[in-house]
Short mmCIF file of C-alpha atoms in Angstrom, two decimals:
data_model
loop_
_atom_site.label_atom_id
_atom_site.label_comp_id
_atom_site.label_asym_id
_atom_site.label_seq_id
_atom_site.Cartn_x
_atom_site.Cartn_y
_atom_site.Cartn_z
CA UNK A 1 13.96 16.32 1.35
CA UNK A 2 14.98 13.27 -0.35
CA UNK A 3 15.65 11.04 3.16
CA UNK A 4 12.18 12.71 4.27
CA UNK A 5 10.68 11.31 1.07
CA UNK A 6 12.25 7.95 0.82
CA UNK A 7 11.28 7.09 4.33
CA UNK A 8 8.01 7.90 3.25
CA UNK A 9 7.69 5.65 0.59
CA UNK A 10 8.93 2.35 2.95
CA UNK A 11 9.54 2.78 6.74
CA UNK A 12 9.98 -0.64 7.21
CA UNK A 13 13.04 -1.02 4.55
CA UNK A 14 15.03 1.91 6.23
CA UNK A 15 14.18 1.91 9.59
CA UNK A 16 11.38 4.27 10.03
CA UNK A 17 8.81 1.88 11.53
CA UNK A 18 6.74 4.31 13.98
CA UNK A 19 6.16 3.69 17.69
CA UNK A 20 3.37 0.86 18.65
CA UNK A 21 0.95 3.20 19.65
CA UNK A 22 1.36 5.55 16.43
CA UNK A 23 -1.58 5.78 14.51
CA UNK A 24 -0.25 4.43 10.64
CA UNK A 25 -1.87 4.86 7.69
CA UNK A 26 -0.54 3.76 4.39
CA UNK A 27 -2.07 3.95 0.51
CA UNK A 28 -0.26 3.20 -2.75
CA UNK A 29 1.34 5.83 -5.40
CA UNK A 30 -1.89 6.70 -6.25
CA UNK A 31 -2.12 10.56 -7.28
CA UNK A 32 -5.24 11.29 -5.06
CA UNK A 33 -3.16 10.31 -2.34
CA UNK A 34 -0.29 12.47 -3.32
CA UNK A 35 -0.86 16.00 -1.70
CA UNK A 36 -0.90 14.60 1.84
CA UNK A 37 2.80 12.25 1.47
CA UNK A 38 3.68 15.94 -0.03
CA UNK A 39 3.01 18.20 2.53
CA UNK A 40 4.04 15.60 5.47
CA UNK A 41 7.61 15.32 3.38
CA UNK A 42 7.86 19.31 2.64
CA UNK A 43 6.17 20.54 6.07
CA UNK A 44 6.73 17.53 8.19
CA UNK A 45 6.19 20.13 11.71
CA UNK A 46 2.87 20.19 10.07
CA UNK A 47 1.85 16.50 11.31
CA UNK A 48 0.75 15.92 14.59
CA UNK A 49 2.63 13.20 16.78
CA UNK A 50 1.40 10.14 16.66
CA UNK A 51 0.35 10.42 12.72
CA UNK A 52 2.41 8.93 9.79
CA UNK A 53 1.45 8.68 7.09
CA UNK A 54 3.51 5.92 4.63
CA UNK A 55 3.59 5.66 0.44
CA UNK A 56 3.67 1.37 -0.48
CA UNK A 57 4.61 0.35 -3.63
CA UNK A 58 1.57 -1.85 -4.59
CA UNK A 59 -2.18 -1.90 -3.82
CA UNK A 60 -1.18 -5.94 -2.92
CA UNK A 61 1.03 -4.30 -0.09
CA UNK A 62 -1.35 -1.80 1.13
CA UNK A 63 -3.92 -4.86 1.00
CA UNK A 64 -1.65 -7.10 3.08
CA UNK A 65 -1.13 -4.97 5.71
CA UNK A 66 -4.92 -4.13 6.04
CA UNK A 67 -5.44 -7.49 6.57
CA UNK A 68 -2.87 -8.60 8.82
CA UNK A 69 -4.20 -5.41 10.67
CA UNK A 70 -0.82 -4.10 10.64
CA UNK A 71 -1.85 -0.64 10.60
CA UNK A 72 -4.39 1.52 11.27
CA UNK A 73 -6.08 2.42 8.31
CA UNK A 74 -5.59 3.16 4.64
CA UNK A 75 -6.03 5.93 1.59
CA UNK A 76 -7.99 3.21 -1.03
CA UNK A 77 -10.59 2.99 -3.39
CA UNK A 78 -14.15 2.18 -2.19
CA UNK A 79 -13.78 -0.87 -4.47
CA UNK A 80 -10.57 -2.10 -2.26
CA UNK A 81 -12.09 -0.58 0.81
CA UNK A 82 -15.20 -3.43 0.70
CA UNK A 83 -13.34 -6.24 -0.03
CA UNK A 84 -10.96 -5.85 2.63
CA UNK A 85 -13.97 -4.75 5.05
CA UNK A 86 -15.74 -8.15 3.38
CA UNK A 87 -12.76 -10.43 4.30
CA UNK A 88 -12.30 -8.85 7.96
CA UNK A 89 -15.92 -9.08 8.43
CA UNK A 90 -16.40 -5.38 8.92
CA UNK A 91 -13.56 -4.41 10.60
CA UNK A 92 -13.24 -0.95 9.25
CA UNK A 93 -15.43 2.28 8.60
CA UNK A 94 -15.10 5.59 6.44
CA UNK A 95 -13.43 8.34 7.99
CA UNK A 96 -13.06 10.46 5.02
CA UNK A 97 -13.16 11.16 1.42
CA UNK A 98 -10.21 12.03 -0.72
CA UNK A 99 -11.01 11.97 -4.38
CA UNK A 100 -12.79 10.56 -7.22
CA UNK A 101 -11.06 10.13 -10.49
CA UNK A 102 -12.39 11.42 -13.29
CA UNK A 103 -10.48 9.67 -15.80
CA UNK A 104 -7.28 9.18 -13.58
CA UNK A 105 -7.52 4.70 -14.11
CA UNK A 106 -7.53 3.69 -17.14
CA UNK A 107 -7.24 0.68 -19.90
CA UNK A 108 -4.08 1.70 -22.57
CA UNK A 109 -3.38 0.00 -25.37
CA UNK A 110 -0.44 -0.12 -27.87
CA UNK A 111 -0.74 2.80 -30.35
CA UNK A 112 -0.49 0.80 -33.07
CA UNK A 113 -2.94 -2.40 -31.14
CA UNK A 114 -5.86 -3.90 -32.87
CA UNK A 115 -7.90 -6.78 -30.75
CA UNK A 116 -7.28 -10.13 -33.10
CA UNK A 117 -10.11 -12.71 -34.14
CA UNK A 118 -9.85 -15.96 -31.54
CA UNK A 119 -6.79 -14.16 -30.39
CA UNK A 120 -6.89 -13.63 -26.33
CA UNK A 121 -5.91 -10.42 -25.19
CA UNK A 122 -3.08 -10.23 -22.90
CA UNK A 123 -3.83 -7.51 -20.10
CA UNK A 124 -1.36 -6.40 -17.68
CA UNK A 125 -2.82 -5.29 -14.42
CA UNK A 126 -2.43 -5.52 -10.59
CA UNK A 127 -4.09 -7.96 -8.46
CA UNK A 128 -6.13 -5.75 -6.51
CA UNK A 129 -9.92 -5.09 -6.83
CA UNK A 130 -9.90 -1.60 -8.32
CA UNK A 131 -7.96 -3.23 -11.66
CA UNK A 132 -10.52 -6.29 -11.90
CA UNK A 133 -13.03 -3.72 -11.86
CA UNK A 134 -11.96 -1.95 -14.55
CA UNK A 135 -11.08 -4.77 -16.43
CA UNK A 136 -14.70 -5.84 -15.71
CA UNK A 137 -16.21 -2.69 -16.69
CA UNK A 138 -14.41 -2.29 -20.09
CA UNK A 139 -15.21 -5.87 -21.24
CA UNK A 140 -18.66 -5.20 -20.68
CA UNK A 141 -19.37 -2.31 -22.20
CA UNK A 142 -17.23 -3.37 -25.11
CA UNK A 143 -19.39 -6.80 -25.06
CA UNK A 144 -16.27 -9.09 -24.05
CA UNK A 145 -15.58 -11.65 -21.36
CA UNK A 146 -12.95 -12.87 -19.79
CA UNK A 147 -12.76 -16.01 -22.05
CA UNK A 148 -10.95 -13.36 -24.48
CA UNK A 149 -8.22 -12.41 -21.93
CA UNK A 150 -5.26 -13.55 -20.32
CA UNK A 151 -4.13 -11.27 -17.45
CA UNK A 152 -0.50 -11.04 -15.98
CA UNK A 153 -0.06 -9.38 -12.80
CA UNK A 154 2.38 -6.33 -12.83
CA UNK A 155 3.03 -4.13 -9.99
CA UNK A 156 2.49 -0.15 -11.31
CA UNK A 157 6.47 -0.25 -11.84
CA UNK A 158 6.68 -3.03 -13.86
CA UNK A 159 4.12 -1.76 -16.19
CA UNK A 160 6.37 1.49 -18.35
CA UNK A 161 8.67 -2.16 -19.20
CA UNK A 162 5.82 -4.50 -19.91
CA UNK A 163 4.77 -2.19 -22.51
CA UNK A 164 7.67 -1.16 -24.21
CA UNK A 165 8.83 -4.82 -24.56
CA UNK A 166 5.11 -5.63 -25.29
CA UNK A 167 4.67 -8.33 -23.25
CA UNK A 168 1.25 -6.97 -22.82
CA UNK A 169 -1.68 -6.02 -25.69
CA UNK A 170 -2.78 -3.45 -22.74
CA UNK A 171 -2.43 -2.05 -19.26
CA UNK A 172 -4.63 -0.86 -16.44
CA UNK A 173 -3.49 1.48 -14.61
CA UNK A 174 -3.54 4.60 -12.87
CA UNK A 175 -2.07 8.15 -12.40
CA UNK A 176 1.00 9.44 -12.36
CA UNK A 177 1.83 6.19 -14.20
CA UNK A 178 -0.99 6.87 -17.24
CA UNK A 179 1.67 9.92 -18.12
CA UNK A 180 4.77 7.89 -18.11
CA UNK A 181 2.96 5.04 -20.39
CA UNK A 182 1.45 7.71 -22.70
CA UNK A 183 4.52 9.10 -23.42
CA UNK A 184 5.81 5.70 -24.85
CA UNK A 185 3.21 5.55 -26.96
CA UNK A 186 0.52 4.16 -25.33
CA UNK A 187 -3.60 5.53 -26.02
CA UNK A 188 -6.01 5.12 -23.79
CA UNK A 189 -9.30 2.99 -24.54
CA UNK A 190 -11.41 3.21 -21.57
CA UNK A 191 -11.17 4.89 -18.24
CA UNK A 192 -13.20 5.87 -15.55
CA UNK A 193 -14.89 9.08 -16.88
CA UNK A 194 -16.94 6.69 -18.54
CA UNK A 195 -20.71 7.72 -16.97
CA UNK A 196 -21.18 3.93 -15.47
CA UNK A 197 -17.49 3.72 -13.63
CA UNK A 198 -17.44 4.79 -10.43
CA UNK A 199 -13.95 5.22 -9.05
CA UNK A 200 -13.76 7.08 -5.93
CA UNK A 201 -11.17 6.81 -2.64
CA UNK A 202 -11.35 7.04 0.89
CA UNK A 203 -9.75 6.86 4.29
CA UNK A 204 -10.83 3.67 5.68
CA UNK A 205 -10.04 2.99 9.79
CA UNK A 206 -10.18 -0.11 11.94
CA UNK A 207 -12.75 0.57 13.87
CA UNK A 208 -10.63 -0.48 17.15
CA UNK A 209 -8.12 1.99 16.13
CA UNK A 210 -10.80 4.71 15.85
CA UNK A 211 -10.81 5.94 19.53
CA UNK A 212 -7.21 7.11 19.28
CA UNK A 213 -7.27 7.78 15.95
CA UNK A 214 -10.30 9.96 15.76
CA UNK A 215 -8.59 13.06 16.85
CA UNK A 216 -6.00 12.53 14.35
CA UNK A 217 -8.16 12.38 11.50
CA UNK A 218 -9.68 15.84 12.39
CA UNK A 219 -6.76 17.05 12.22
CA UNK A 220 -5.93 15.21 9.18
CA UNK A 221 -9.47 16.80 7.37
CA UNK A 222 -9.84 20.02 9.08
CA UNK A 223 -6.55 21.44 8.50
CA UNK A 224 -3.87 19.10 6.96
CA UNK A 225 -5.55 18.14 3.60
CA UNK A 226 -6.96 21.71 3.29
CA UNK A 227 -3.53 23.18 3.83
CA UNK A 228 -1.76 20.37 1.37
CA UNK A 229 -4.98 21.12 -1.71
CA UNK A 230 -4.22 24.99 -1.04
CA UNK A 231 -0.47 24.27 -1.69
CA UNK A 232 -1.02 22.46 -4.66
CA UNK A 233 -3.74 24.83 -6.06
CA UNK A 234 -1.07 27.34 -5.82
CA UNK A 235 1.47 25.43 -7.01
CA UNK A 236 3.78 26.64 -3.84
CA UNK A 237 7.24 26.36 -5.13
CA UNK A 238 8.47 23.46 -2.41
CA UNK A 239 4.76 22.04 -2.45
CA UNK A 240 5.37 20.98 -6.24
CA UNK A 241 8.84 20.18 -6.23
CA UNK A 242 8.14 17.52 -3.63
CA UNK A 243 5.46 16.41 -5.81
CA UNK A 244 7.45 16.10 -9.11
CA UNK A 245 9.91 14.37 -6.73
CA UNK A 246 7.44 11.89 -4.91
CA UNK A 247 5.73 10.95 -8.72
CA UNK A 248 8.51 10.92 -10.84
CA UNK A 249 6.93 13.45 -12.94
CA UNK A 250 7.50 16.28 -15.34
CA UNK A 251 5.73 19.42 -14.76
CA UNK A 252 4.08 18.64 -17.61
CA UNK A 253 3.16 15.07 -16.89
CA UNK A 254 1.91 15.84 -13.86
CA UNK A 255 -0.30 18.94 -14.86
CA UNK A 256 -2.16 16.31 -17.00
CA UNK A 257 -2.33 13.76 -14.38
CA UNK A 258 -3.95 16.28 -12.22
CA UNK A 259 -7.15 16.85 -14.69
CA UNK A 260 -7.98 13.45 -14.19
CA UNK A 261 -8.40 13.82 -10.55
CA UNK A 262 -11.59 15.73 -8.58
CA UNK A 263 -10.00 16.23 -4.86
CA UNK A 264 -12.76 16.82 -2.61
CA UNK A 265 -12.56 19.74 -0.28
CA UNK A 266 -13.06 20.31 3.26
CA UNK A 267 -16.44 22.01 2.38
CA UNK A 268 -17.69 19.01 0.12
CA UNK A 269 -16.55 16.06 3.10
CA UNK A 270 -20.21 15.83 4.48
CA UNK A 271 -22.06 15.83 0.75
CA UNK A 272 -19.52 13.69 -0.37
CA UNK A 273 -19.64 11.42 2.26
CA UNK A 274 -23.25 10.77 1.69
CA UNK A 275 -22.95 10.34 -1.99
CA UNK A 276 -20.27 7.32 -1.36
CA UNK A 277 -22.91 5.64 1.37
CA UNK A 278 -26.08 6.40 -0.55
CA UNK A 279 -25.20 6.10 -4.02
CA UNK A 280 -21.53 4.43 -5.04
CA UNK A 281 -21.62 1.83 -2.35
CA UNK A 282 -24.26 0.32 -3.33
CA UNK A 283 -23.71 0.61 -7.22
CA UNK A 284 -20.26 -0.99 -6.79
CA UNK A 285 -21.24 -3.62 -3.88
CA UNK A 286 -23.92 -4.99 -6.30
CA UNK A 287 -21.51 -5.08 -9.40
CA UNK A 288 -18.68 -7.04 -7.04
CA UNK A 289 -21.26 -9.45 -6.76
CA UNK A 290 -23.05 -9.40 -10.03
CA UNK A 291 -19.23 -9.76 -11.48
CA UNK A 292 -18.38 -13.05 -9.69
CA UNK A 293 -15.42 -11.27 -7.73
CA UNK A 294 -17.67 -11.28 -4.18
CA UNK A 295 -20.40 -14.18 -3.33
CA UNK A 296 -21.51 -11.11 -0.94
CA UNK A 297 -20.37 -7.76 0.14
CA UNK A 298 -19.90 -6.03 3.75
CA UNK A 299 -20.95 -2.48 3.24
CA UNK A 300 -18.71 0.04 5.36
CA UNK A 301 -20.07 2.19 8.04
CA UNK A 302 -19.05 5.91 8.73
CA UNK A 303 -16.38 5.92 11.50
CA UNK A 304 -18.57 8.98 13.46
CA UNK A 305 -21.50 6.66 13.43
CA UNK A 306 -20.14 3.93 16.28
CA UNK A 307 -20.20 7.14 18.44
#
């Protein structure tokens, strides 16, 4: 399992890069994301030619290759998913919906940290749109600005060492990586259970990839992410080994990271769908703008809809 797994995580450092005409989608070590790199590593006779599916290290790589169009789609948040549609000029559309985290991102602190008088605070964070979101949303509802921070961008590995070295006052970040910073000693301050954060993640598509890869996804929603949720609700013994393997996790770490995290089912796609178009695009367009980090937002468009 662990060549399956490791090619994975970066086809293009060992020599996995898929044929032209595959249809490539690639997301970050996010845990939403998690039960589909499972199952294609534990059950890989389970994915359809044509399909692979590839863990990055960074929401800056999965970014990248979005926008150099390198790949078909991506698993990322709605807040990532309209600013790369923005800068393409709507290029992409919604295919499907994955998750929303219910306290999965988050803002930790030092145990022992107490915010300083005319002292800036030093946040760690990737530079990616879903961590300048929440690094919006906290200092506003805790009646900051950005005058009393200075960030430093970490990729999710780098923060466990920024924080035990304290080169940071705090982190945002996400699961599995909440677990491995909590059990250093870091508390979390703020995350997105909070009733006006809306975190939730989707399958976005270039919309000139859709024609091939439209078959693929139903596949990919009908039967593979059903199949890999019913594994994990189980807790299949291969299913969850693959897991702990692919997050780095404890059984226990992970069981924690996994409260955090509503997956939606094959039953809720439709509802959920319509919540994300009718409700949290909106909400989260306007605050990119109302935030300074878009002069204007391209709303996505669900992939059926150019039918």
């Amino acid at each position: 399992m662990r060549f399956i797994l490791s090619c994975l995580v970066s086809f293009t450092l060992l020599g996995c890069s898929p044929p032209k005409d595959d249809v490539v989608i690639v997301g970050n070590a996010w845990l939403g994301a998690m039960p589909i790199y499972t199952l294609a590593a534990v059950d890989p006779e389970l994915i359809p030619p044509g399909l692979k599916t590839v863990m990055l290290a960074s929401d800056v790589s999965v970014m990248r290759m979005l926008g150099n169009e390198a790949v078909s789609g991506a698993f990322v948040t709605l807040d990532n998913a309209l600013s790369v549609n923005t800068f393409t000029d709507g290029d992409y559309c919604i295919a499907m919906v994955l998750d929303r985290s219910m306290g999965a991102d988050a803002v930790m602190v030092q145990n022992d940290w107490q915010p300083q008088a005319k002292e800036p605070i030093t946040v760690g964070l990737e530079d990616s749109t879903i961590a300048r979101y929440m690094l919006s949303r906290w200092l506003t509802l805790h009646d900051l600005n950005m005058t009393d921070v200075t960030t430093r961008i970490l990729l999710p590995t780098q923060h466990l060492d920024a924080f035990s070295e304290r080169k940071v006052d705090a982190i945002i970040t996400y699961q599995p990586f909440i677990e491995k910073l909590r059990e250093s000693g870091a508390k979390v301050i703020f995350d997105s259970s909070h009733p006006d954060v809306s975190v939730v993640d989707i399958l976005i598509l270039h919309k000139a990839a859709w024609s091939r890869a439209k078959p693929l996804v139903q596949r990919l929603k009908q039967s593979l992410w059903p199949q890999a949720l019913a594994q994990l609700q189980e807790r299949e013994q291969e299913f969850w080994q693959g897991l702990i393997e692919l997050t780095g996790s404890s059984t226990e770490e992970l069981e924690k990271a996994l409260q955090g995290v509503h997956f939606v089912t094959r039953s809720e796609q439709q509802s959920a769908l319509e919540r994300v178009l009718q409700k949290d695009m909106p909400a989260t367009a306007n605050y990119l703008v109302a935030s300074g980090m878009h002069d204007a937002v391209v709303p996505l468009t669900e992939c059926g809809a150019m039918e």
